[in-house]
PDB file of C-alpha atoms in Angstrom:
ATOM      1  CA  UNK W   1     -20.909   7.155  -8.340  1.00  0.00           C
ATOM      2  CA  UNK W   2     -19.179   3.606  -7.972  1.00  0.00           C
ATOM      3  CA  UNK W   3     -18.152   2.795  -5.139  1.00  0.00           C
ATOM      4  CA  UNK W   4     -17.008  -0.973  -3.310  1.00  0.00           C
ATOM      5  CA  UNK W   5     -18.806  -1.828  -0.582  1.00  0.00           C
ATOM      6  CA  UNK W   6     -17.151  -4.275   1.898  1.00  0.00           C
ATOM      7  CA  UNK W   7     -17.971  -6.209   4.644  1.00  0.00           C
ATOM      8  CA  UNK W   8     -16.891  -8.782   6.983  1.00  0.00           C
ATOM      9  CA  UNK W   9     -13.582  -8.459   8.887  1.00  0.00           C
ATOM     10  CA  UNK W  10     -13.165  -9.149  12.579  1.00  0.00           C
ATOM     11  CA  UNK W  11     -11.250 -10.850  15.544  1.00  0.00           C
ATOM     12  CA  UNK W  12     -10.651 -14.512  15.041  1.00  0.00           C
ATOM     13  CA  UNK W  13      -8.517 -17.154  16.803  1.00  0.00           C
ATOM     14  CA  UNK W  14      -5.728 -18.847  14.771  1.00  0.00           C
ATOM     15  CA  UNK W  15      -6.848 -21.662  12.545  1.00  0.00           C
ATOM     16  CA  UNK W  16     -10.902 -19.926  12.344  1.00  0.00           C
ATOM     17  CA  UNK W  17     -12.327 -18.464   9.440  1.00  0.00           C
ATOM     18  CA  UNK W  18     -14.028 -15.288   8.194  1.00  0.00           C
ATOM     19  CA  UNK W  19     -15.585 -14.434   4.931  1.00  0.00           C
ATOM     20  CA  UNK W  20     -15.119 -10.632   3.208  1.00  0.00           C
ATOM     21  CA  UNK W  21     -18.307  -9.752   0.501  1.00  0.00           C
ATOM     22  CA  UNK W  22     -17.047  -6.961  -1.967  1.00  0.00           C
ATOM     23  CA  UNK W  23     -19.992  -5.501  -4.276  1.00  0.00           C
ATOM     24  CA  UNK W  24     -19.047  -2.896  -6.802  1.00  0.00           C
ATOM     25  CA  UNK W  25     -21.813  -0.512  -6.754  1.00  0.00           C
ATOM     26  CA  UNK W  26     -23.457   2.033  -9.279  1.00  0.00           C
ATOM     27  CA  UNK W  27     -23.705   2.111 -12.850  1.00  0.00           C
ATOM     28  CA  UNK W  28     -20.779  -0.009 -14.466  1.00  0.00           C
ATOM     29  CA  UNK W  29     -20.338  -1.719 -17.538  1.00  0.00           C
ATOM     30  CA  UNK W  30     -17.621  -3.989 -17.229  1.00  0.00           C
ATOM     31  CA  UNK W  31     -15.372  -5.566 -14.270  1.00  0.00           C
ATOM     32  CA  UNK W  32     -12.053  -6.524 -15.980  1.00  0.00           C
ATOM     33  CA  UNK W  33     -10.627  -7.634 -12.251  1.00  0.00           C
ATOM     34  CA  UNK W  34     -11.772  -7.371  -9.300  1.00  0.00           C
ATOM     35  CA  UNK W  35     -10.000  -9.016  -5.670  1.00  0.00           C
ATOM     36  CA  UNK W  36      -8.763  -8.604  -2.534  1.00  0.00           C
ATOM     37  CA  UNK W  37      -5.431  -7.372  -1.135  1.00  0.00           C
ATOM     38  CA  UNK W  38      -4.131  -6.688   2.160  1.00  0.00           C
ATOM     39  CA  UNK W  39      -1.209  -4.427   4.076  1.00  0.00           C
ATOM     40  CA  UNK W  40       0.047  -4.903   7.816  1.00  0.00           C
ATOM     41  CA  UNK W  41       1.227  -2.372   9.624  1.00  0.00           C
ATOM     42  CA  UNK W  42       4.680  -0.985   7.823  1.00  0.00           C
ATOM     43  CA  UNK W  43       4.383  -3.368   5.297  1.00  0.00           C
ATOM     44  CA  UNK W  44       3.717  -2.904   1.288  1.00  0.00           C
ATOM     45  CA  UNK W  45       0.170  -3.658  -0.105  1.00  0.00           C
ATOM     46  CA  UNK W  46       0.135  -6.971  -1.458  1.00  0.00           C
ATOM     47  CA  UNK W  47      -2.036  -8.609  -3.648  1.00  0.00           C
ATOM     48  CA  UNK W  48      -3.846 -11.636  -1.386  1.00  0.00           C
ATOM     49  CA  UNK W  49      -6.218 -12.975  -4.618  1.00  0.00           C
ATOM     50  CA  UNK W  50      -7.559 -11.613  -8.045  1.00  0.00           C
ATOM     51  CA  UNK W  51      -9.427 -12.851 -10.586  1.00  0.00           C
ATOM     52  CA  UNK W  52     -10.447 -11.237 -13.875  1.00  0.00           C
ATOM     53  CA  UNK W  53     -13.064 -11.254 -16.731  1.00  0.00           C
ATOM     54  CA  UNK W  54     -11.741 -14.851 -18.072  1.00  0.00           C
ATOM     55  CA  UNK W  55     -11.845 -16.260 -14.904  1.00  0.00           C
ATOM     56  CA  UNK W  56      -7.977 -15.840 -14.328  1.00  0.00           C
ATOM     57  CA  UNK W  57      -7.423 -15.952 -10.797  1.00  0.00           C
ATOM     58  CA  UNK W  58      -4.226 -15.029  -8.813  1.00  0.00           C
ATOM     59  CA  UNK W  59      -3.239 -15.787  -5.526  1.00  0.00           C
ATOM     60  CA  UNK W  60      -0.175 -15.171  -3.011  1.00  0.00           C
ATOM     61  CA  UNK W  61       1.424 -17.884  -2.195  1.00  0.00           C
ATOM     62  CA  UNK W  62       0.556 -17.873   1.170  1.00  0.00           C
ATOM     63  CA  UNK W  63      -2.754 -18.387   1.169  1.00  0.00           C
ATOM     64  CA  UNK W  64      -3.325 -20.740  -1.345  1.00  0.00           C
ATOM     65  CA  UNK W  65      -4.806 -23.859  -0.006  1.00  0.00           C
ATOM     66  CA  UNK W  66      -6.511 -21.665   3.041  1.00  0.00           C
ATOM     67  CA  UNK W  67      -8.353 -18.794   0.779  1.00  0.00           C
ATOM     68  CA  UNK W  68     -11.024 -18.857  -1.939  1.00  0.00           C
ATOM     69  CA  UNK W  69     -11.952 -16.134  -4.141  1.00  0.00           C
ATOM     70  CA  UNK W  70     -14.897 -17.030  -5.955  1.00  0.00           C
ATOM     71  CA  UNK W  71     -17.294 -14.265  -7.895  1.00  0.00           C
ATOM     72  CA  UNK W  72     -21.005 -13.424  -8.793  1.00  0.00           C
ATOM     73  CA  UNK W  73     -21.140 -11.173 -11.949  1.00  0.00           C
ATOM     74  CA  UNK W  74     -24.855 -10.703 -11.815  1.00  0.00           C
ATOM     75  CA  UNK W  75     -24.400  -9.598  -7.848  1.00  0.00           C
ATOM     76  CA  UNK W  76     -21.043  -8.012  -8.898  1.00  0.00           C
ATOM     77  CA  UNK W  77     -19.712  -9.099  -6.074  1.00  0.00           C
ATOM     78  CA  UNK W  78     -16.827 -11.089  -5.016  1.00  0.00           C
ATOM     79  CA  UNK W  79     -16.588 -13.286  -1.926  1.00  0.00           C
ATOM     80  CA  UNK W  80     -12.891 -14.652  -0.087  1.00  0.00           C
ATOM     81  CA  UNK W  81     -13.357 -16.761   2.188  1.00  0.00           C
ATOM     82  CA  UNK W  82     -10.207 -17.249   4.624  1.00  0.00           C
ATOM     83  CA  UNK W  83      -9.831 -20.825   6.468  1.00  0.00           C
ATOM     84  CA  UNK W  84      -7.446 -21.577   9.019  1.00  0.00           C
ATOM     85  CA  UNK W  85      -6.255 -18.284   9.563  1.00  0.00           C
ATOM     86  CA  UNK W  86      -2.945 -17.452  10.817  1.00  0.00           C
ATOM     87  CA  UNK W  87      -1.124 -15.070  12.739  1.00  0.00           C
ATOM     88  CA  UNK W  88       0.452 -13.548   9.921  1.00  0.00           C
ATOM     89  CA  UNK W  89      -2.567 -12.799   8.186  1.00  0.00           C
ATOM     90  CA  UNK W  90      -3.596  -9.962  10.705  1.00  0.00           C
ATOM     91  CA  UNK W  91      -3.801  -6.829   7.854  1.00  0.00           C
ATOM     92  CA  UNK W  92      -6.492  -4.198   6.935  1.00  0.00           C
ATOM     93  CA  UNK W  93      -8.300  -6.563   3.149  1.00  0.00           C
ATOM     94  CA  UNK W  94      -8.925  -3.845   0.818  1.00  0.00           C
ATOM     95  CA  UNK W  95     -11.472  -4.587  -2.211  1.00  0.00           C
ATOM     96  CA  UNK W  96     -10.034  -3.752  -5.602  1.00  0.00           C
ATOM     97  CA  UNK W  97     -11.776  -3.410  -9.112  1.00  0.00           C
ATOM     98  CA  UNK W  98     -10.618  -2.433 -11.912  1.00  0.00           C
ATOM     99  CA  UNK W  99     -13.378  -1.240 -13.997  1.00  0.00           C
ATOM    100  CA  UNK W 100     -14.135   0.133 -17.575  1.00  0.00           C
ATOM    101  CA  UNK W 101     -12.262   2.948 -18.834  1.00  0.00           C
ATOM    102  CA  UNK W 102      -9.246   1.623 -16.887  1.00  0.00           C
ATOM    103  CA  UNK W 103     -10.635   3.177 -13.641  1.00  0.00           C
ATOM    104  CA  UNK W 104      -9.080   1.165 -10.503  1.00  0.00           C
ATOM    105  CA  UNK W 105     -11.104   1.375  -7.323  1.00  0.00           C
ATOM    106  CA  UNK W 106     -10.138   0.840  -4.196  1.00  0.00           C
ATOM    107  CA  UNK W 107     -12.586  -0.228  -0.979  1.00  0.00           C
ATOM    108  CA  UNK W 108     -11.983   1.819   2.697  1.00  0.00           C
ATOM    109  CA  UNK W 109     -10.671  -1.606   4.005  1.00  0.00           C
ATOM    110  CA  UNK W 110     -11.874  -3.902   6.208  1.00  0.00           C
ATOM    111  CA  UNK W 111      -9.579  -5.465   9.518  1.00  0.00           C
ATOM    112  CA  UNK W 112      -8.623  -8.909   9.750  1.00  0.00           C
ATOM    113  CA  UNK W 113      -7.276  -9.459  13.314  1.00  0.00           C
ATOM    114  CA  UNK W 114      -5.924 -13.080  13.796  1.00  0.00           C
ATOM    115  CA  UNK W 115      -5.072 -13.561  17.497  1.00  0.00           C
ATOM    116  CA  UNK W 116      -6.052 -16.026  20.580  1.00  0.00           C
TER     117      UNK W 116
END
């Protein structure tokens, strides 16, 4: 069964930083894309940064310069890790893959609580 396995998450003050692991689990061939988005309470999901099998990587606008998504095939596993977090970035990060077959998986979430 594959699953994503997240960690990290937490309380931080404004401008600190915290790091989210995502490792795709169980038997897989291929990880076409595989990132991180996020949702606030009563807002949409939104895509916070992606990047896919030719190292393609997409990122919202309002972290770029403060977020790095960087990724370890062999681990399958990819890493964000958020500097000088704001306010606004308080959301639950959800892990997303989008495997073989066209399968798209989805992590539990993880919460990202930026407050003094």
């Amino acid at each position: 069964q594959v699953q994503l396995v997240e960690s990290g998450g937490g309380l931080v003050q404004p401008g600190g930083s915290l790091g989210l692991s995502c490792t795709v689990s169980g038997d897989t061939f291929t990880i076409y894309n595989m990132g991180w988005y996020r949702q606030a309470p009563g807002k949409e999901r939104d895509v916070v940064a992606t990047i896919d099998i030719s190292g393609n990587l997409v990122e919202d606008d309002s972290v770029k310069g403060r977020f790095t998504l960087s990724r370890d095939n062999t681990r399958r596993t990819v890493f964000l890790q958020m500097n000088n977090l704001k306010p606004q970035d308080s959301a639950v990060y959800f892990c997303d893959a989008l495997l073989q077959y066209g399968i798209q998986y989805w992590g539990k979430g993880t919460a990202v609580t930026v407050s003094h």
